[in-house]
Coordinates of C-alpha atoms in Angstrom, one line a residue:
M21 CA 4.8 -3.5 16.4
T22 CA 4.7 0.0 16.8
S23 CA 4.0 1.7 20.0
A24 CA 2.1 4.5 19.3
P25 CA -1.3 5.3 20.7
S26 CA -4.2 4.1 19.1
P27 CA -8.1 4.0 19.6
A28 CA -9.5 1.0 21.6
P29 CA -10.6 -1.6 18.7
V30 CA -13.8 -1.4 17.2
S31 CA -15.2 -4.9 17.1
N32 CA -16.3 -6.8 14.0
F33 CA -16.7 -10.2 13.1
L34 CA -13.3 -11.5 13.4
R35 CA -13.1 -10.1 17.1
T36 CA -16.2 -12.0 17.6
I37 CA -14.6 -15.3 16.5
I38 CA -11.4 -14.8 18.4
D39 CA -13.4 -14.0 21.4
N40 CA -15.6 -17.3 21.3
D41 CA -12.3 -19.7 20.7
L42 CA -10.5 -18.2 23.5
A43 CA -13.8 -18.4 26.1
Q44 CA -13.9 -21.8 24.4
G45 CA -10.2 -22.6 24.9
R46 CA -10.1 -24.0 21.3
Y47 CA -6.3 -23.8 21.3
A48 CA -5.2 -23.8 25.1
D49 CA -3.5 -27.4 24.0
K50 CA -1.8 -26.4 21.2
R51 CA 1.9 -26.9 21.5
W52 CA 4.7 -24.9 19.9
A53 CA 8.2 -26.1 19.6
G54 CA 9.5 -22.1 18.9
K55 CA 9.6 -22.8 15.1
P56 CA 7.4 -24.6 12.5
G57 CA 7.3 -28.1 11.9
P58 CA 4.8 -31.0 11.7
A59 CA 3.4 -33.0 14.4
S60 CA 6.6 -34.9 15.5
V61 CA 8.1 -31.2 16.1
Q62 CA 5.3 -29.5 17.3
A63 CA 5.0 -32.5 20.3
T64 CA 8.2 -31.8 21.6
G65 CA 7.2 -27.9 22.3
D66 CA 5.4 -26.7 25.3
I67 CA 1.8 -25.2 25.4
D68 CA 1.9 -21.9 22.8
P69 CA 2.6 -18.8 25.1
A70 CA 1.0 -16.9 22.0
R71 CA -2.8 -16.7 22.5
I72 CA -3.6 -16.6 18.8
R73 CA -1.2 -17.0 15.8
T74 CA -2.0 -15.0 12.3
R75 CA 0.2 -14.2 9.2
F76 CA 0.5 -11.8 6.6
P77 CA 1.5 -14.3 3.5
P78 CA 2.5 -12.1 0.4
E79 CA 3.9 -13.8 -2.7
P80 CA 7.1 -11.7 -3.4
N81 CA 6.1 -11.1 -6.8
G82 CA 5.5 -7.4 -7.1
Y83 CA 5.6 -4.6 -4.5
L84 CA 3.0 -4.2 -1.9
H85 CA 0.0 -1.8 -2.5
I86 CA -2.6 0.0 -0.5
G87 CA -4.9 -3.1 -0.6
H88 CA -1.8 -5.3 1.1
A89 CA -1.8 -2.2 4.0
K90 CA -5.5 -3.2 5.1
S91 CA -4.3 -7.2 5.3
I92 CA -1.2 -6.3 7.1
C93 CA -2.9 -4.1 9.7
L94 CA -5.4 -6.5 10.5
N95 CA -3.3 -9.5 11.2
F96 CA -0.9 -7.7 12.8
G97 CA -3.1 -5.6 14.9
L98 CA -5.3 -8.8 16.0
A99 CA -2.0 -10.7 17.3
H100 CA -0.8 -7.3 19.0
D101 CA -4.1 -6.8 20.6
Y102 CA -4.7 -10.5 21.4
Q103 CA -1.3 -11.0 23.0
G104 CA -0.2 -13.1 19.8
A105 CA 2.2 -13.6 17.2
C106 CA 2.2 -12.6 13.5
H107 CA 4.1 -14.2 11.1
L108 CA 5.6 -12.8 8.1
R109 CA 5.6 -15.3 5.5
F110 CA 6.6 -15.4 1.7
D111 CA 4.5 -17.6 -0.4
D112 CA 7.1 -18.1 -2.9
T113 CA 5.9 -21.1 -5.0
N114 CA 6.0 -19.7 -8.4
P115 CA 9.5 -19.2 -9.3
E116 CA 8.9 -17.6 -12.5
K117 CA 7.8 -14.7 -11.0
E118 CA 9.3 -14.1 -7.7
E119 CA 12.6 -12.0 -6.6
D120 CA 14.7 -11.2 -4.2
E121 CA 14.0 -7.6 -4.8
Y122 CA 10.3 -7.7 -3.8
V123 CA 11.0 -10.0 -0.8
N124 CA 13.1 -6.8 0.5
A125 CA 10.7 -4.1 -0.7
I126 CA 7.9 -6.0 1.3
I127 CA 10.3 -6.1 4.6
D128 CA 10.8 -2.4 4.1
M129 CA 7.2 -1.7 3.6
V130 CA 5.9 -4.1 6.8
E131 CA 8.3 -2.4 8.7
W132 CA 7.6 1.2 7.8
L133 CA 3.9 1.0 8.6
G134 CA 5.2 0.2 12.0
F135 CA 4.8 -3.9 12.4
D136 CA 7.2 -6.8 13.0
W137 CA 7.3 -10.2 13.2
K138 CA 8.9 -10.8 16.4
Y139 CA 7.2 -12.5 19.4
G140 CA 9.5 -12.7 22.8
N141 CA 12.7 -14.3 21.5
E142 CA 11.0 -15.6 18.1
N143 CA 11.9 -13.9 14.4
N144 CA 8.4 -15.3 12.9
R145 CA 10.0 -14.6 9.3
Y146 CA 9.0 -17.8 7.1
F147 CA 9.4 -18.7 3.6
A148 CA 7.0 -21.2 1.8
S149 CA 10.1 -22.3 0.4
D150 CA 11.5 -23.4 3.8
Y151 CA 8.5 -26.3 3.7
F152 CA 9.2 -27.8 0.2
E153 CA 10.7 -31.2 2.2
Y154 CA 7.6 -31.1 4.2
M155 CA 5.4 -30.7 1.6
Y156 CA 6.8 -33.3 -0.3
T157 CA 6.5 -36.0 2.8
F158 CA 2.9 -35.1 3.1
A159 CA 2.4 -35.5 -0.5
Q160 CA 3.6 -39.3 -0.5
A161 CA 1.7 -39.6 2.4
L162 CA -1.4 -38.6 0.5
V163 CA -0.6 -40.8 -2.2
Q164 CA 0.2 -43.8 0.0
A165 CA -3.2 -43.2 2.0
G166 CA -4.9 -43.3 -2.0
L167 CA -5.6 -39.7 -1.3
A168 CA -3.4 -38.4 -4.7
Y169 CA -2.1 -39.7 -7.6
V170 CA -0.1 -38.6 -10.4
D171 CA -2.1 -37.6 -13.7
E172 CA -0.5 -37.7 -16.7
Q173 CA -3.1 -35.8 -18.5
S174 CA -2.1 -32.0 -20.0
A175 CA -3.4 -28.9 -18.6
E176 CA -5.8 -28.5 -21.4
E177 CA -7.1 -32.1 -21.2
M178 CA -7.9 -31.8 -17.1
R179 CA -9.7 -28.5 -18.1
A180 CA -11.9 -30.1 -20.6
T181 CA -12.8 -32.9 -18.0
R182 CA -13.2 -30.7 -14.4
G183 CA -16.6 -29.8 -15.8
T184 CA -18.6 -26.8 -15.2
L185 CA -20.8 -25.0 -12.5
T186 CA -23.7 -27.2 -14.1
E187 CA -22.3 -30.5 -15.0
K188 CA -19.7 -32.7 -13.0
G189 CA -16.6 -33.5 -14.1
T190 CA -15.2 -37.0 -15.6
N191 CA -12.6 -39.1 -13.5
S192 CA -9.1 -39.1 -15.0
P193 CA -8.0 -42.1 -16.8
W194 CA -5.0 -42.0 -14.4
R195 CA -6.8 -41.5 -11.4
D196 CA -7.0 -45.6 -10.3
R197 CA -3.5 -46.0 -11.0
P198 CA -1.7 -48.2 -8.4
V199 CA -0.5 -46.5 -5.5
E200 CA 3.1 -47.5 -6.0
E201 CA 3.2 -46.3 -9.6
S202 CA 2.3 -43.1 -8.3
L203 CA 4.7 -42.8 -5.5
R204 CA 7.5 -43.7 -8.3
L205 CA 6.3 -41.3 -10.7
L206 CA 6.2 -38.5 -8.0
D207 CA 9.7 -39.5 -7.2
E208 CA 10.6 -39.0 -11.3
M209 CA 8.9 -35.8 -11.2
R210 CA 10.6 -34.3 -8.1
D211 CA 14.3 -35.6 -9.8
G212 CA 13.6 -33.9 -12.9
K213 CA 12.9 -37.1 -15.4
H214 CA 10.0 -35.7 -16.6
P215 CA 9.2 -32.2 -18.8
D216 CA 7.3 -29.7 -18.0
G217 CA 3.6 -30.0 -18.2
S218 CA 3.6 -33.9 -18.7
M219 CA 2.6 -35.0 -15.3
A220 CA 0.8 -33.4 -11.9
L221 CA 0.2 -34.7 -8.5
R222 CA -3.6 -34.4 -7.8
A223 CA -6.0 -34.9 -4.8
R224 CA -8.1 -38.0 -5.0
I225 CA -11.5 -36.4 -4.0
D226 CA -14.8 -36.4 -5.9
M227 CA -15.1 -35.2 -9.7
G228 CA -18.9 -35.0 -9.2
S229 CA -18.6 -32.5 -5.9
P230 CA -20.8 -29.3 -6.3
N231 CA -17.4 -27.4 -5.5
I232 CA -15.6 -27.1 -8.3
N233 CA -12.4 -26.7 -6.7
M234 CA -12.9 -30.1 -4.9
R235 CA -12.7 -32.1 -8.2
D236 CA -9.2 -33.4 -7.6
P237 CA -7.3 -30.2 -7.1
V238 CA -3.8 -30.1 -8.6
L239 CA -1.0 -30.5 -6.0
Y240 CA 2.4 -30.1 -7.7
R241 CA 2.8 -29.2 -11.3
I242 CA 6.8 -29.4 -13.0
R243 CA 8.1 -26.3 -13.4
H244 CA 12.2 -26.3 -14.7
V245 CA 12.9 -23.2 -13.6
P246 CA 15.7 -21.9 -11.1
H247 CA 13.9 -20.6 -7.5
H248 CA 15.3 -17.3 -6.2
R249 CA 16.0 -19.4 -2.6
T250 CA 16.3 -22.9 -3.6
G251 CA 18.2 -22.6 -7.1
D252 CA 17.6 -26.1 -9.2
R253 CA 17.1 -27.8 -5.9
W254 CA 13.7 -28.3 -7.3
C255 CA 11.5 -28.6 -10.4
I256 CA 8.0 -29.6 -9.4
Y257 CA 6.4 -27.0 -7.2
P258 CA 3.2 -26.9 -5.0
M259 CA 0.1 -25.0 -6.0
Y260 CA -1.0 -22.1 -3.5
S261 CA -4.0 -24.2 -2.5
W262 CA -2.1 -26.8 -1.3
A263 CA 1.1 -24.7 -0.1
H264 CA -1.5 -22.3 2.0
P265 CA -3.0 -24.8 4.5
V266 CA 0.0 -26.7 5.2
E267 CA 2.1 -23.8 5.8
D268 CA -0.7 -22.5 8.2
A269 CA -0.6 -25.9 10.1
L270 CA 3.3 -25.9 10.2
E271 CA 3.3 -22.5 11.5
G272 CA 0.6 -23.5 14.1
I273 CA -1.4 -20.5 12.5
T274 CA -4.7 -20.3 14.6
H275 CA -6.7 -17.9 12.4
S276 CA -6.2 -17.8 8.8
I277 CA -7.5 -14.9 7.3
C278 CA -7.6 -14.4 3.8
T279 CA -10.2 -12.3 1.7
L280 CA -13.2 -13.2 -0.2
E281 CA -12.1 -14.9 -3.3
F282 CA -10.6 -17.4 -1.2
E283 CA -13.8 -18.5 0.2
D284 CA -14.8 -21.5 -2.1
Q285 CA -11.4 -23.1 -1.3
R286 CA -12.2 -23.5 2.4
P287 CA -13.6 -26.8 2.0
F288 CA -10.1 -27.6 0.0
Y289 CA -7.9 -26.0 3.1
D290 CA -10.0 -28.1 5.5
W291 CA -9.9 -31.7 3.7
I292 CA -6.1 -31.1 3.2
L293 CA -5.4 -30.4 6.9
N294 CA -8.0 -32.7 8.5
H295 CA -6.5 -35.5 6.1
L296 CA -2.7 -34.8 7.1
A297 CA -3.6 -34.9 10.7
D298 CA -5.3 -38.3 10.5
L299 CA -2.2 -39.5 9.2
G300 CA -0.3 -38.4 11.9
Q301 CA 1.7 -35.5 9.9
L302 CA 0.2 -32.5 11.6
Q303 CA -0.8 -31.9 15.3
R304 CA -4.7 -30.5 16.0
P305 CA -6.1 -28.2 16.8
L306 CA -5.9 -27.6 13.3
P307 CA -6.0 -23.6 12.0
R308 CA -9.3 -22.7 10.4
Q309 CA -9.7 -20.2 7.7
Y310 CA -11.9 -16.8 7.5
E311 CA -12.4 -14.7 5.1
F312 CA -13.3 -10.7 4.6
A313 CA -13.6 -8.1 2.2
R314 CA -10.5 -6.9 0.4
L315 CA -10.2 -3.8 -0.4
N316 CA -11.5 -1.9 -3.6
L317 CA -10.2 1.5 -4.1
S318 CA -11.5 4.0 -6.5
Y319 CA -9.5 5.7 -9.1
V320 CA -6.9 2.9 -9.0
V321 CA -5.5 -0.3 -10.0
T322 CA -4.3 -3.4 -7.7
S323 CA -3.7 -6.0 -10.1
K324 CA 0.1 -6.9 -9.7
R325 CA 0.0 -7.8 -13.5
K326 CA -1.8 -4.2 -14.6
L327 CA 0.8 -2.3 -11.7
L328 CA 3.9 -4.5 -13.5
Q329 CA 2.3 -3.5 -17.0
L330 CA 2.2 0.3 -16.0
V331 CA 6.0 0.0 -14.7
R332 CA 7.4 -2.1 -17.4
E333 CA 5.7 0.1 -20.3
G334 CA 6.9 3.4 -18.9
Y335 CA 3.4 4.7 -18.1
V336 CA 5.0 5.6 -14.5
N337 CA 8.4 6.1 -13.3
G338 CA 9.4 2.6 -11.2
W339 CA 7.2 0.4 -8.6
D340 CA 7.3 3.8 -6.4
D341 CA 6.0 6.3 -8.5
P342 CA 4.0 8.6 -6.4
R343 CA 0.9 7.9 -8.2
L344 CA 0.7 4.3 -7.7
P345 CA -1.3 2.6 -4.9
T346 CA 1.9 1.1 -3.9
L347 CA 3.3 1.4 -0.1
A348 CA 6.4 2.4 -1.7
G349 CA 4.5 5.3 -4.1
L350 CA 2.3 6.4 -1.2
R351 CA 5.3 6.6 0.8
R352 CA 7.1 8.8 -1.8
R353 CA 4.0 11.2 -2.2
G354 CA 4.6 12.1 1.5
Y355 CA 1.6 9.3 3.0
T356 CA 2.7 8.6 6.8
P357 CA 2.5 5.1 8.4
A358 CA -0.2 6.8 10.8
S359 CA -2.4 7.9 7.8
I360 CA -2.3 4.6 6.3
R361 CA -3.0 2.6 9.4
L362 CA -6.0 5.4 10.3
F363 CA -7.5 4.8 6.6
C364 CA -7.6 0.9 7.3
E365 CA -8.8 1.2 10.7
R366 CA -11.8 3.5 9.1
L367 CA -12.5 0.8 6.8
G368 CA -13.8 -1.3 9.2
V369 CA -13.8 -5.4 8.8
S370 CA -16.5 -6.7 7.1
K371 CA -17.5 -10.1 4.1
A372 CA -19.6 -7.5 2.2
D373 CA -17.3 -6.4 -1.2
S374 CA -17.7 -2.4 -1.4
R375 CA -15.6 0.1 -3.5
I376 CA -14.0 2.9 -1.1
D377 CA -13.6 6.3 -2.9
Y378 CA -10.0 7.8 -2.8
S379 CA -11.0 10.6 -1.3
L380 CA -11.2 8.9 2.2
L381 CA -7.6 7.6 1.7
E382 CA -7.0 11.5 1.1
Q383 CA -8.6 12.8 4.3
A384 CA -6.6 10.2 6.6
L385 CA -3.8 12.0 5.5
R386 CA -5.0 15.3 6.0
D387 CA -6.4 14.2 9.2
D388 CA -3.1 13.0 10.4
L389 CA -0.6 15.6 8.7
D390 CA -3.0 18.6 10.2
P391 CA -2.0 18.5 14.0
I392 CA 2.0 17.6 13.2
A393 CA 3.0 19.3 9.6
A394 CA 5.5 22.3 9.8
R395 CA 3.9 25.5 7.9
S396 CA 5.8 27.1 5.2
V397 CA 5.0 29.0 2.1
A398 CA 5.3 28.5 -1.4
V399 CA 4.6 29.9 -4.9
L400 CA 4.1 28.0 -7.5
D401 CA 3.1 30.2 -10.5
P402 CA 5.1 33.7 -9.8
I403 CA 5.2 36.7 -10.3
K404 CA 7.2 39.9 -9.3
L405 CA 5.4 42.2 -6.7
V406 CA 7.5 45.8 -5.8
L407 CA 6.5 47.5 -2.8
T408 CA 7.3 50.8 -4.4
N409 CA 7.6 52.7 -1.2
Y410 CA 9.4 50.1 0.6
P411 CA 13.1 51.5 1.1
E412 CA 15.7 49.7 -1.2
G413 CA 18.2 47.4 0.2
K414 CA 16.2 47.0 3.7
T415 CA 14.6 43.7 4.9
E416 CA 13.1 43.0 8.1
L417 CA 11.9 39.8 9.4
C418 CA 7.8 38.5 9.9
H419 CA 6.9 35.6 12.3
A420 CA 4.3 33.2 11.8
P421 CA 3.8 29.6 14.3
R422 CA 5.3 26.9 12.6
N423 CA 2.1 25.1 13.4
P424 CA -0.8 26.5 14.8
H425 CA -1.9 23.7 16.7
D426 CA 1.1 23.1 18.5
P427 CA 2.1 26.7 20.5
E428 CA 5.4 24.8 21.6
A429 CA 6.6 24.3 18.4
G430 CA 7.4 28.1 18.1
Q431 CA 7.7 30.8 15.4
R432 CA 9.2 30.7 12.1
E433 CA 10.9 33.7 10.7
F434 CA 11.5 35.0 7.2
P435 CA 12.6 38.4 5.7
L436 CA 10.6 40.9 3.8
G437 CA 11.9 43.0 1.2
R438 CA 11.1 45.7 -1.7
E439 CA 10.5 42.8 -4.3
L440 CA 8.6 39.6 -3.2
W441 CA 7.3 36.3 -5.3
I442 CA 3.4 36.1 -5.0
E443 CA 1.3 34.2 -6.7
R444 CA 0.1 35.0 -10.5
D445 CA -3.3 34.3 -9.3
D446 CA -3.5 36.9 -7.0
F447 CA -3.6 39.9 -8.9
R448 CA -6.4 40.6 -11.7
E449 CA -6.2 43.8 -13.5
E450 CA -9.7 43.7 -13.9
P451 CA -11.0 41.5 -11.0
P452 CA -14.2 39.6 -11.2
K453 CA -17.4 39.6 -8.7
K454 CA -16.3 39.0 -4.8
Y455 CA -12.4 38.7 -5.8
F456 CA -10.5 40.3 -2.9
R457 CA -7.1 40.1 -3.9
L458 CA -4.6 42.3 -5.5
F459 CA -6.2 44.4 -8.3
P460 CA -5.5 48.2 -9.1
G461 CA -7.0 50.3 -5.6
N462 CA -7.4 47.1 -3.7
T463 CA -5.9 46.6 -0.2
V464 CA -4.8 43.4 0.9
R465 CA -2.6 42.3 3.7
L466 CA 0.9 40.3 3.2
K467 CA 0.0 37.5 5.1
Y468 CA 2.3 37.9 8.2
G469 CA 3.6 41.2 7.0
Y470 CA 1.9 44.8 5.7
I471 CA -1.5 45.6 4.2
I472 CA -0.5 47.0 1.0
R473 CA -2.3 49.2 -1.8
C474 CA -2.1 48.1 -5.4
T475 CA -1.0 50.4 -7.9
G476 CA -0.6 49.1 -10.9
C477 CA 1.4 46.5 -13.1
V478 CA 3.9 46.4 -15.7
K479 CA 3.4 44.5 -19.0
D480 CA 5.1 42.9 -21.7
E481 CA 5.0 43.6 -25.4
N482 CA 2.5 41.1 -26.0
G483 CA 0.2 42.4 -23.2
N484 CA 0.9 40.0 -20.4
V485 CA 1.7 41.2 -17.0
T486 CA 5.3 40.6 -15.5
E487 CA 5.5 43.2 -12.3
V488 CA 2.9 43.9 -9.9
H489 CA 3.1 47.7 -8.1
A490 CA 1.9 48.2 -4.6
E491 CA 2.4 50.7 -1.7
Y492 CA 3.1 49.3 1.7
L493 CA 1.2 50.7 4.6
P494 CA 4.0 51.5 7.3
D495 CA 2.4 50.9 10.6
T496 CA -0.3 47.9 9.8
K497 CA 2.6 45.3 10.1
S498 CA 1.1 41.8 11.5
G499 CA 1.7 42.0 15.5
T500 CA 1.9 45.1 16.0
P501 CA -0.2 47.5 17.6
G502 CA -1.6 49.0 14.6
A503 CA -1.8 46.0 12.5
D504 CA -5.9 46.3 13.1
S505 CA -6.0 49.6 11.6
V506 CA -6.9 49.2 8.1
K507 CA -9.7 46.2 7.4
V508 CA -8.9 44.5 4.3
K509 CA -10.8 41.4 2.9
G510 CA -8.0 39.2 1.4
N511 CA -5.0 37.7 2.7
I512 CA -1.9 36.9 0.4
T513 CA 1.2 34.7 0.8
W514 CA 4.4 36.1 -0.4
I515 CA 8.3 35.4 -0.3
S516 CA 11.1 37.6 -0.5
T517 CA 12.3 37.2 -3.8
E518 CA 16.2 37.7 -2.7
H519 CA 15.7 34.8 0.0
A520 CA 13.7 32.3 -1.8
I521 CA 14.7 29.0 -2.4
S522 CA 14.3 27.3 -5.9
A523 CA 12.6 23.8 -6.2
E524 CA 10.7 22.0 -8.7
I525 CA 7.4 21.1 -7.7
R526 CA 5.7 17.4 -8.6
L527 CA 2.0 18.3 -8.5
Y528 CA 0.7 14.6 -8.2
D529 CA -3.1 13.9 -8.9
R530 CA -4.9 10.6 -9.4
L531 CA -3.3 8.2 -12.0
F532 CA -6.9 7.6 -13.4
S533 CA -9.5 9.9 -14.5
D534 CA -12.4 7.1 -14.2
P535 CA -13.3 5.7 -10.9
H536 CA -13.4 2.2 -12.4
P537 CA -10.7 1.7 -14.5
D538 CA -10.5 -2.2 -14.9
S539 CA -14.0 -2.8 -14.4
G540 CA -16.2 -4.7 -16.9
D541 CA -14.3 -4.9 -20.4
K542 CA -12.3 -1.6 -20.1
N543 CA -8.8 -1.1 -21.2
F544 CA -7.5 0.7 -18.1
L545 CA -4.8 2.2 -19.9
D546 CA -7.6 4.4 -22.2
A547 CA -8.3 6.0 -18.6
I548 CA -4.9 7.3 -17.7
N549 CA -5.0 10.9 -16.2
P550 CA -3.1 13.3 -18.8
D551 CA -2.5 15.6 -16.1
S552 CA -1.5 12.9 -13.4
C553 CA 1.9 15.2 -13.0
T554 CA 2.3 18.6 -13.5
I555 CA 6.2 20.1 -12.8
V556 CA 6.4 23.5 -12.3
Q557 CA 9.5 25.5 -10.9
G558 CA 8.5 27.2 -8.0
W559 CA 9.9 29.1 -5.1
L560 CA 10.0 28.2 -1.3
E561 CA 9.9 30.2 2.1
P562 CA 13.8 30.6 3.2
G563 CA 14.0 28.1 6.1
T564 CA 11.7 25.3 4.8
Q565 CA 12.9 22.0 6.1
L566 CA 13.4 19.8 2.8
T567 CA 13.7 16.3 3.9
A568 CA 11.7 13.2 3.2
D569 CA 11.0 12.6 6.6
T570 CA 9.4 16.2 7.1
P571 CA 6.0 16.7 5.7
L572 CA 4.9 20.5 5.1
Q573 CA 1.8 22.4 4.6
F574 CA 2.1 25.1 2.4
E575 CA -0.3 27.6 2.9
R576 CA -3.3 27.8 0.8
L577 CA -2.0 24.9 -1.3
G578 CA -1.7 21.6 0.3
Y579 CA 0.5 19.2 2.1
F580 CA 4.1 18.5 0.2
I581 CA 7.3 16.6 0.8
A582 CA 10.5 16.3 -0.7
D583 CA 11.6 13.8 -3.0
R584 CA 12.9 10.7 -1.5
K585 CA 15.0 9.6 -4.7
D586 CA 15.4 13.2 -6.4
S587 CA 15.4 16.1 -4.3
T588 CA 19.0 17.4 -3.0
S589 CA 20.2 20.4 -1.1
E590 CA 21.4 22.2 -4.1
K591 CA 18.3 21.0 -6.1
P592 CA 15.1 20.6 -3.9
V593 CA 12.2 18.6 -5.7
L594 CA 9.1 18.4 -3.5
N595 CA 5.9 16.3 -4.1
R596 CA 2.3 17.1 -3.5
S597 CA 1.3 14.6 -1.2
A598 CA -2.4 15.8 -0.7
T599 CA -4.7 19.4 -1.7
L600 CA -5.7 21.0 1.5
K601 CA -9.4 19.9 0.4
D602 CA -11.0 17.4 -1.5
S603 CA -10.5 18.9 -5.2
W604 CA -12.5 16.0 -7.1
A605 CA -15.7 16.6 -5.1
Q606 CA -15.7 19.7 -7.1
K607 CA -15.0 18.4 -10.0
S608 CA -18.1 15.9 -10.1

């Protein structure tokens, strides 16, 4: 895990649970063989040196998003704080949607956030598919104990007989078939002798249970689909609700931390583990599942299905589009690992669902970047300013701090000449009230340069201003004794036209204009913000550091970064990460 300093952890209900477990020695006798395995394997190990074990278990069917970051920070953070281990486990039990591309992207993002899955000499990166043989053995044990059976009802028939929240389910006609017959059919399912959907292995629990998840849930279904790791070795795949507790137990997880939608599954989680432990398949003490509220962020969608739709239908340019809430997109936009960890830390951990405003994520970025981002100047909507009394061909250097919060960073220098680029909005021929920038007769300071007095402008045949004219006051340069001899109310940024760097600048905004784009019966595509990306050709201060690892604060404009895919030294491309202030608060 990252060694970056962080504030003392804030207590929450999960920390209270862990504190109590450690005080009571709940896992003090748990053995660990140094690798996942059933009771027979773990019995050969010593007492687990990790005080706790947690896990982050993504399914490799898409790219991680900001919601996953909360779970990553929580699970890896708890393990770190309690001198434990956190496993990275890929729940690859659904071969139709999973790809190696997603596996690699997930690994990349977890590492980028500053975490790893090492503990001592252990490399705790695992796949559910590593355990398919164990799971099958366990399934056979459940059948032999009369706790599971092969059902030949169709998926539609199972749904029809499952019952409702107010009505009990009805038993399958295959529920009481002989153990030997279910074992034989289970082997035939594994060996590919039956088509998809023709059979399923179900737990034998209680079709009258008030918890609908306990009404003989399916353990295995037939899928004749190649797996990204096991190929055609298997044609039956475990359901997540069956695989999840088994994986936790095989890996010696102590605290299995899930989001609230899994709360109703906890009784089945415990049912599976307790019966397998009673059958001698799993060691005790067993993992325990705990649930916390997932991250619901305004102005975004985090459904993998909807994100995939945005990508495939071309609403965005790939999984790392800077408008997406994917971690790859946030990184490309200019978010730092520290800013995302700070955001997750500020959210805290609770069991109460709530929707977090997107502005809190942006503020975490500002708070992280303000002390460290190099300062520079950019002009996004340029108009030429000519200092008519400045000598032609002359240039001189001006100086400004690289970062006002870090004196040791030193000064940056940039040339001033007769012709400059300024923002078009910094000139008004007929200014509104309380406008303190350039207009005929007004004086302003060229920031870090001279005070100038506007003398007029040049227009084209259509009456559009094409050039602003001004005279500079020679004895007023910033940093010289005469700098304060003339008082002005306005400062404007500028760049020498001769030395400016041309750049494409992408002004990203929120992808959706509705704070709840997919709530209720809404079509989230109807809420796409048509102004979520505006591309302009601008100018940059010479000497600006243009790399994907160097965050910049363009004075008066916000935080920017060189695009990690499209920017080159010959043709720089910059992304706006965030404005200096929350512009959406002003709109609402």
